[in-house]
Amino acid sequence: MAYDNLLFSVSDRIATIVINRPKSLNALNPATMTDLKAAFEDLAGREDAGVVLLTGAGEKAFVAGADISEMRSFTPVQALEFALFGQSVLEKIERLPQPVIGVINGFALGGGCELAMACDLLIAADTAKFGQPEVNLGIIPGYGGTQRLPRLVGRNLAKELVLTGDPITAQRAFEIGLVNRVVPAADLMNAAREVAAKILSKGPVAVRTAKMAMNRGLDLDLGNGCALEANAFAVGFSTEDRIEGMTAFMEKRKAVFGGK
Ligand code: CO8
């Protein structure tokens, strides 16, 4: 499928989405959010893609935030609509059956940091910068930043980022648990593909179920989260993948999973 603001490709069961507005540092305007919605809706039904990489075009930015040039004329009602729409797109990413790896190639600011936080794990170039600079514009995060950031890094660190608007380095983002790994910029795509290939070699149904259990469980108390897990665990015993996985272990060979 072709998009005005995204590049989309699939190879070796890895789908790659590149946000492609480098002249605006890949800022998110309504048209780009609409493209992202369509791309993730398409991916949900695709059997040829087991992992998704999400990155930005060019070397400078993943996404430098919502597009300020378009946002500046919003009425409050439009701002509400744009925030709710964006939040629903990020929820699509979280609810996508396949894991999504955020490949952070540069600035991930404002809506860009929020988009990154909707991914399942993040690999960042050592040149990347993260931040929630909305207060510099007299506004607050609107794509879930005030909610996901405290859940990811803790309340006080989140407050420091959101209330000062100061950006942090990729290394600092790693130290506070926002990013899984930091690699030299030149190695970024290879590092992301390596992680994707490792996930792809595992039981596909198990990978999807584990993602769902962790994401949904975070919204539940521990007891209900564990109940959700036990049910998902039991469903795993109805799959051909688990027969193959356990048989391969007993036969001391590598499992070949069919995703069924
Ligand atoms: N929106 C629109 N255009 C942008 C944005 C943006 N967020 N960021 C950069 N650009 C454009 C610049 O205007 C410039 O365009 P031009 O060449 O036509 O002048 C081009 O990209 C290159 O940018 P710079 O010249 O500024 O590059 P620098 O290397 O000097 O600086 C920075 C890079 C530090 C990233 C700088 O561009 C910057 O501070 N950008 C804005 C960052 C920001 O404030 N982001 C948060 C935006 S608000 C937000 O994301 C809210 C999300 C929730 C929305 C909810 C819906 C209501």
Short mmCIF file of C-alpha atoms and ligand atoms in Angstrom, two decimals:
data_model
loop_
_atom_site.label_atom_id
_atom_site.label_comp_id
_atom_site.label_asym_id
_atom_site.label_seq_id
_atom_site.Cartn_x
_atom_site.Cartn_y
_atom_site.Cartn_z
CA MET A 1 0.00 0.00 0.00
CA ALA A 2 1.32 3.53 -0.78
CA TYR A 3 1.10 6.45 1.64
CA ASP A 4 1.77 10.17 1.14
CA ASN A 5 3.74 10.57 4.38
CA LEU A 6 5.11 7.10 5.07
CA LEU A 7 7.35 4.57 3.40
CA PHE A 8 6.11 1.04 3.94
CA SER A 9 7.92 -2.17 3.09
CA VAL A 10 8.03 -5.80 4.18
CA SER A 11 11.03 -8.09 3.86
CA ASP A 12 11.98 -11.25 5.71
CA ARG A 13 8.71 -10.97 7.66
CA ILE A 14 9.82 -7.60 9.04
CA ALA A 15 7.58 -4.64 8.16
CA THR A 16 9.30 -1.26 8.16
CA ILE A 17 7.38 2.00 8.44
CA VAL A 18 9.37 5.17 7.85
CA ILE A 19 7.72 8.47 8.72
CA ASN A 20 8.73 10.46 5.70
CA ARG A 21 8.57 14.23 6.15
CA PRO A 22 12.26 14.95 6.70
CA LYS A 23 11.97 18.65 5.79
CA SER A 24 9.73 19.10 8.85
CA LEU A 25 11.80 16.66 10.92
CA ASN A 26 8.97 14.14 10.40
CA ALA A 27 6.53 16.24 12.42
CA LEU A 28 3.12 14.63 12.84
CA ASN A 29 0.37 16.47 11.01
CA PRO A 30 -3.19 15.14 10.70
CA ALA A 31 -2.44 13.59 7.28
CA THR A 32 0.53 11.66 8.70
CA MET A 33 -1.52 10.44 11.65
CA THR A 34 -4.19 9.27 9.19
CA ASP A 35 -1.53 7.38 7.22
CA LEU A 36 -0.19 5.79 10.42
CA LYS A 37 -3.70 4.69 11.37
CA ALA A 38 -4.21 3.06 7.98
CA ALA A 39 -0.78 1.41 8.00
CA PHE A 40 -1.28 -0.16 11.43
CA GLU A 41 -4.81 -1.26 10.56
CA ASP A 42 -3.40 -2.95 7.46
CA LEU A 43 -0.59 -4.59 9.44
CA ALA A 44 -2.98 -6.11 11.98
CA GLY A 45 -4.34 -8.43 9.31
CA ARG A 46 -1.07 -9.26 7.54
CA GLU A 47 0.38 -12.70 7.99
CA ASP A 48 3.57 -11.84 6.09
CA ALA A 49 4.76 -9.44 8.81
CA GLY A 50 5.65 -10.77 12.26
CA VAL A 51 7.48 -7.73 13.65
CA VAL A 52 7.25 -4.02 12.80
CA LEU A 53 10.05 -1.46 12.81
CA LEU A 54 8.95 2.17 13.12
CA THR A 55 11.49 4.88 12.31
CA GLY A 56 11.92 8.35 10.81
CA ALA A 57 13.36 9.45 7.46
CA GLY A 58 16.74 11.17 7.40
CA GLU A 59 19.47 11.21 10.00
CA LYS A 60 18.21 14.02 12.17
CA ALA A 61 14.82 13.06 13.52
CA PHE A 62 12.59 10.18 14.44
CA VAL A 63 9.72 12.63 14.93
CA ALA A 64 10.20 16.20 16.26
CA GLY A 65 6.64 16.34 17.60
CA ALA A 66 3.23 17.32 16.38
CA ASP A 67 3.39 19.70 13.41
CA ILE A 68 3.42 23.11 15.09
CA SER A 69 2.76 24.97 11.82
CA GLU A 70 -0.58 23.15 11.44
CA MET A 71 -1.39 22.95 15.15
CA ARG A 72 -1.03 26.68 15.77
CA SER A 73 -4.39 27.48 14.14
CA PHE A 74 -6.35 24.79 16.01
CA THR A 75 -9.44 25.76 17.96
CA PRO A 76 -9.85 24.00 21.34
CA VAL A 77 -12.32 21.61 19.74
CA GLN A 78 -9.87 20.77 16.95
CA ALA A 79 -7.12 20.31 19.55
CA LEU A 80 -9.35 17.87 21.43
CA GLU A 81 -10.14 15.99 18.23
CA PHE A 82 -6.48 15.87 17.17
CA ALA A 83 -5.41 14.67 20.61
CA LEU A 84 -8.10 11.97 20.80
CA PHE A 85 -7.44 10.85 17.24
CA GLY A 86 -3.69 10.64 17.89
CA GLN A 87 -4.26 8.74 21.10
CA SER A 88 -6.41 6.23 19.22
CA VAL A 89 -3.62 5.75 16.65
CA LEU A 90 -1.10 5.11 19.44
CA GLU A 91 -3.53 2.65 20.99
CA LYS A 92 -3.63 0.81 17.65
CA ILE A 93 0.14 0.42 17.89
CA GLU A 94 -0.09 -0.91 21.44
CA ARG A 95 -2.90 -3.28 20.48
CA LEU A 96 -1.27 -4.46 17.25
CA PRO A 97 -0.83 -8.24 17.58
CA GLN A 98 2.75 -8.05 16.29
CA PRO A 99 5.53 -6.44 18.35
CA VAL A 100 6.54 -2.94 17.26
CA ILE A 101 10.15 -1.84 17.68
CA GLY A 102 10.72 1.91 17.76
CA VAL A 103 13.96 2.60 15.89
CA ILE A 104 14.88 6.05 17.17
CA ASN A 105 17.22 7.66 14.67
CA GLY A 106 17.24 11.23 16.03
CA PHE A 107 14.95 13.69 17.82
CA ALA A 108 11.97 12.03 19.51
CA LEU A 109 10.28 15.09 20.96
CA GLY A 110 6.74 15.80 22.09
CA GLY A 111 4.41 13.65 20.00
CA GLY A 112 7.53 11.85 18.74
CA CYS A 113 8.48 10.75 22.25
CA GLU A 114 4.84 9.79 22.84
CA LEU A 115 4.77 7.75 19.61
CA ALA A 116 7.99 6.02 20.68
CA MET A 117 6.45 5.13 24.05
CA ALA A 118 3.55 3.36 22.32
CA CYS A 119 6.07 0.91 20.79
CA ASP A 120 6.92 -2.33 22.58
CA LEU A 121 10.63 -1.66 22.82
CA LEU A 122 13.01 1.03 21.71
CA ILE A 123 16.44 0.91 20.11
CA ALA A 124 18.06 4.31 19.82
CA ALA A 125 20.99 5.77 17.93
CA ASP A 126 23.56 7.30 20.28
CA THR A 127 22.74 10.63 18.61
CA ALA A 128 19.01 10.49 19.47
CA LYS A 129 17.36 12.92 21.88
CA PHE A 130 14.16 12.45 23.82
CA GLY A 131 11.91 14.98 25.50
CA GLN A 132 8.48 16.46 26.13
CA PRO A 133 9.08 20.14 25.26
CA GLU A 134 5.38 21.11 25.05
CA VAL A 135 5.62 23.54 27.99
CA ASN A 136 7.95 25.66 25.83
CA LEU A 137 4.92 26.19 23.57
CA GLY A 138 2.53 26.84 26.45
CA ILE A 139 0.77 23.48 26.06
CA ILE A 140 1.04 19.99 27.56
CA PRO A 141 1.58 16.59 25.95
CA GLY A 142 -1.54 15.36 24.17
CA TYR A 143 -0.68 11.88 22.89
CA GLY A 144 -0.53 10.19 26.28
CA GLY A 145 2.84 11.57 27.43
CA THR A 146 1.61 12.57 30.89
CA GLN A 147 0.29 9.02 31.31
CA ARG A 148 2.80 6.68 29.65
CA LEU A 149 5.97 8.48 30.75
CA PRO A 150 5.28 8.14 34.53
CA ARG A 151 4.34 4.49 33.98
CA LEU A 152 7.63 3.89 32.14
CA VAL A 153 10.19 5.89 34.10
CA GLY A 154 8.41 6.74 37.37
CA ARG A 155 6.53 9.81 38.50
CA ASN A 156 9.36 12.13 39.48
CA LEU A 157 11.56 11.63 36.42
CA ALA A 158 8.48 12.03 34.22
CA LYS A 159 7.63 15.26 36.00
CA GLU A 160 11.15 16.57 35.48
CA LEU A 161 10.91 15.91 31.74
CA VAL A 162 7.39 17.27 31.29
CA LEU A 163 7.69 20.29 33.60
CA THR A 164 11.11 21.51 32.44
CA GLY A 165 10.72 20.54 28.79
CA ASP A 166 14.44 19.71 28.75
CA PRO A 167 15.59 17.08 26.25
CA ILE A 168 17.71 14.11 27.36
CA THR A 169 20.34 12.09 25.51
CA ALA A 170 19.79 8.53 24.32
CA GLN A 171 22.20 7.36 27.02
CA ARG A 172 20.15 9.09 29.73
CA ALA A 173 16.96 7.65 28.23
CA PHE A 174 18.57 4.21 28.54
CA GLU A 175 19.55 4.86 32.16
CA ILE A 176 15.99 5.78 33.16
CA GLY A 177 14.43 2.81 31.37
CA LEU A 178 12.84 4.69 28.50
CA VAL A 179 15.03 2.96 25.90
CA ASN A 180 16.10 -0.69 25.71
CA ARG A 181 19.44 -0.19 23.98
CA VAL A 182 21.62 2.51 22.53
CA VAL A 183 23.83 1.74 19.53
CA PRO A 184 26.10 3.77 17.23
CA ALA A 185 23.92 5.58 14.68
CA ALA A 186 25.51 3.67 11.78
CA ASP A 187 24.50 0.33 13.34
CA LEU A 188 20.93 1.30 14.23
CA MET A 189 18.97 -0.48 11.49
CA ASN A 190 21.07 -3.65 11.72
CA ALA A 191 20.67 -3.74 15.50
CA ALA A 192 16.90 -3.35 15.15
CA ARG A 193 16.70 -6.08 12.49
CA GLU A 194 18.73 -8.41 14.72
CA VAL A 195 16.28 -7.99 17.58
CA ALA A 196 13.37 -8.41 15.15
CA ALA A 197 14.91 -11.62 13.73
CA LYS A 198 15.35 -13.03 17.23
CA ILE A 199 11.69 -12.37 18.07
CA LEU A 200 10.64 -13.86 14.71
CA SER A 201 12.43 -17.12 15.55
CA LYS A 202 10.17 -17.65 18.59
CA GLY A 203 6.64 -19.04 18.74
CA PRO A 204 4.54 -16.40 16.94
CA VAL A 205 1.35 -17.05 18.87
CA ALA A 206 3.26 -16.93 22.16
CA VAL A 207 4.91 -13.64 21.19
CA ARG A 208 1.57 -12.04 20.36
CA THR A 209 -0.12 -13.37 23.47
CA ALA A 210 2.75 -12.22 25.71
CA LYS A 211 2.56 -8.71 24.23
CA MET A 212 -1.18 -8.58 24.84
CA ALA A 213 -0.88 -9.91 28.41
CA MET A 214 1.79 -7.34 29.33
CA ASN A 215 0.06 -4.35 27.73
CA ARG A 216 -3.42 -5.19 29.04
CA GLY A 217 -2.07 -6.30 32.40
CA LEU A 218 -0.46 -2.92 33.02
CA ASP A 219 -3.98 -1.44 33.22
CA LEU A 220 -5.09 -4.04 35.80
CA ASP A 221 -4.36 -4.77 39.45
CA LEU A 222 -1.93 -7.66 40.01
CA GLY A 223 -4.59 -10.26 40.79
CA ASN A 224 -6.61 -9.58 37.67
CA GLY A 225 -3.44 -9.29 35.59
CA CYS A 226 -2.35 -12.74 36.76
CA ALA A 227 -5.82 -14.15 36.00
CA LEU A 228 -5.53 -12.72 32.47
CA GLU A 229 -2.11 -14.33 32.18
CA ALA A 230 -3.31 -17.76 33.40
CA ASN A 231 -6.05 -17.78 30.76
CA ALA A 232 -3.67 -16.70 28.01
CA PHE A 233 -1.18 -19.33 29.23
CA ALA A 234 -3.85 -22.04 29.00
CA VAL A 235 -4.86 -20.98 25.48
CA GLY A 236 -1.22 -21.49 24.50
CA PHE A 237 -1.74 -25.21 25.12
CA SER A 238 -4.20 -25.35 22.22
CA THR A 239 -1.54 -24.33 19.69
CA GLU A 240 0.56 -26.41 17.31
CA ASP A 241 3.42 -24.07 18.23
CA ARG A 242 3.54 -25.35 21.80
CA ILE A 243 3.55 -29.01 20.62
CA GLU A 244 6.40 -28.18 18.24
CA GLY A 245 8.29 -26.14 20.88
CA MET A 246 8.13 -28.82 23.53
CA THR A 247 8.73 -31.72 21.10
CA ALA A 248 11.76 -29.92 19.65
CA PHE A 249 13.13 -29.42 23.16
CA MET A 250 12.75 -33.13 23.98
CA GLU A 251 14.31 -34.11 20.62
CA LYS A 252 17.17 -31.65 21.19
CA ARG A 253 16.54 -29.77 17.95
CA LYS A 254 15.58 -26.24 17.01
CA ALA A 255 11.83 -25.64 16.91
CA VAL A 256 10.24 -24.72 13.59
CA PHE A 257 7.12 -22.74 14.44
CA GLY A 258 4.17 -22.41 12.07
CA GLY A 259 2.32 -19.73 14.02
CA LYS A 260 -0.75 -21.89 14.58
N1 CO8 B 1 6.49 21.01 13.74
C1 CO8 B 1 6.63 21.60 12.53
N2 CO8 B 1 7.84 21.83 11.96
C2 CO8 B 1 8.94 21.46 12.66
C3 CO8 B 1 8.85 20.84 13.93
C4 CO8 B 1 7.55 20.60 14.46
N3 CO8 B 1 7.34 19.98 15.65
N4 CO8 B 1 10.10 20.61 14.37
C5 CO8 B 1 10.94 21.04 13.42
N5 CO8 B 1 10.26 21.56 12.39
C6 CO8 B 1 10.79 22.17 11.15
C7 CO8 B 1 11.38 23.53 11.42
O1 CO8 B 1 10.39 24.52 11.46
C8 CO8 B 1 12.33 23.68 10.24
O2 CO8 B 1 11.59 24.02 9.11
P1 CO8 B 1 12.18 25.13 8.06
O3 CO8 B 1 13.44 24.50 7.53
O4 CO8 B 1 11.10 25.26 7.05
O5 CO8 B 1 12.45 26.36 8.87
C9 CO8 B 1 12.84 22.25 10.03
O6 CO8 B 1 11.88 21.39 10.67
C10 CO8 B 1 14.18 22.00 10.66
O7 CO8 B 1 14.10 22.36 12.03
P2 CO8 B 1 15.11 23.37 12.74
O8 CO8 B 1 15.68 24.34 11.74
O9 CO8 B 1 14.43 23.95 13.94
O10 CO8 B 1 16.27 22.37 13.17
P3 CO8 B 1 17.27 22.53 14.39
O11 CO8 B 1 18.29 21.47 14.22
O12 CO8 B 1 17.73 23.93 14.54
O13 CO8 B 1 16.38 22.19 15.69
C11 CO8 B 1 14.78 20.93 16.95
C12 CO8 B 1 15.84 20.90 15.84
C13 CO8 B 1 15.46 21.19 18.31
C14 CO8 B 1 14.12 19.58 16.98
C15 CO8 B 1 13.75 22.06 16.67
O14 CO8 B 1 13.30 21.92 15.35
C16 CO8 B 1 12.56 22.04 17.58
O15 CO8 B 1 12.64 22.48 18.72
N6 CO8 B 1 11.40 21.56 17.07
C17 CO8 B 1 10.17 21.58 17.80
C18 CO8 B 1 10.14 20.52 18.87
C19 CO8 B 1 8.86 20.58 19.66
O16 CO8 B 1 8.55 21.56 20.30
N7 CO8 B 1 8.09 19.48 19.62
C20 CO8 B 1 6.84 19.38 20.35
C21 CO8 B 1 5.70 19.85 19.51
S1 CO8 B 1 4.16 19.86 20.43
C22 CO8 B 1 3.69 18.24 20.45
O17 CO8 B 1 4.36 17.40 19.95
C23 CO8 B 1 2.40 17.92 21.10
C24 CO8 B 1 2.02 16.47 20.85
C25 CO8 B 1 0.61 16.19 21.20
C26 CO8 B 1 -0.32 16.83 20.22
C27 CO8 B 1 -1.71 16.68 20.65
C28 CO8 B 1 -2.67 17.22 19.61
C29 CO8 B 1 -3.31 18.51 19.95
#
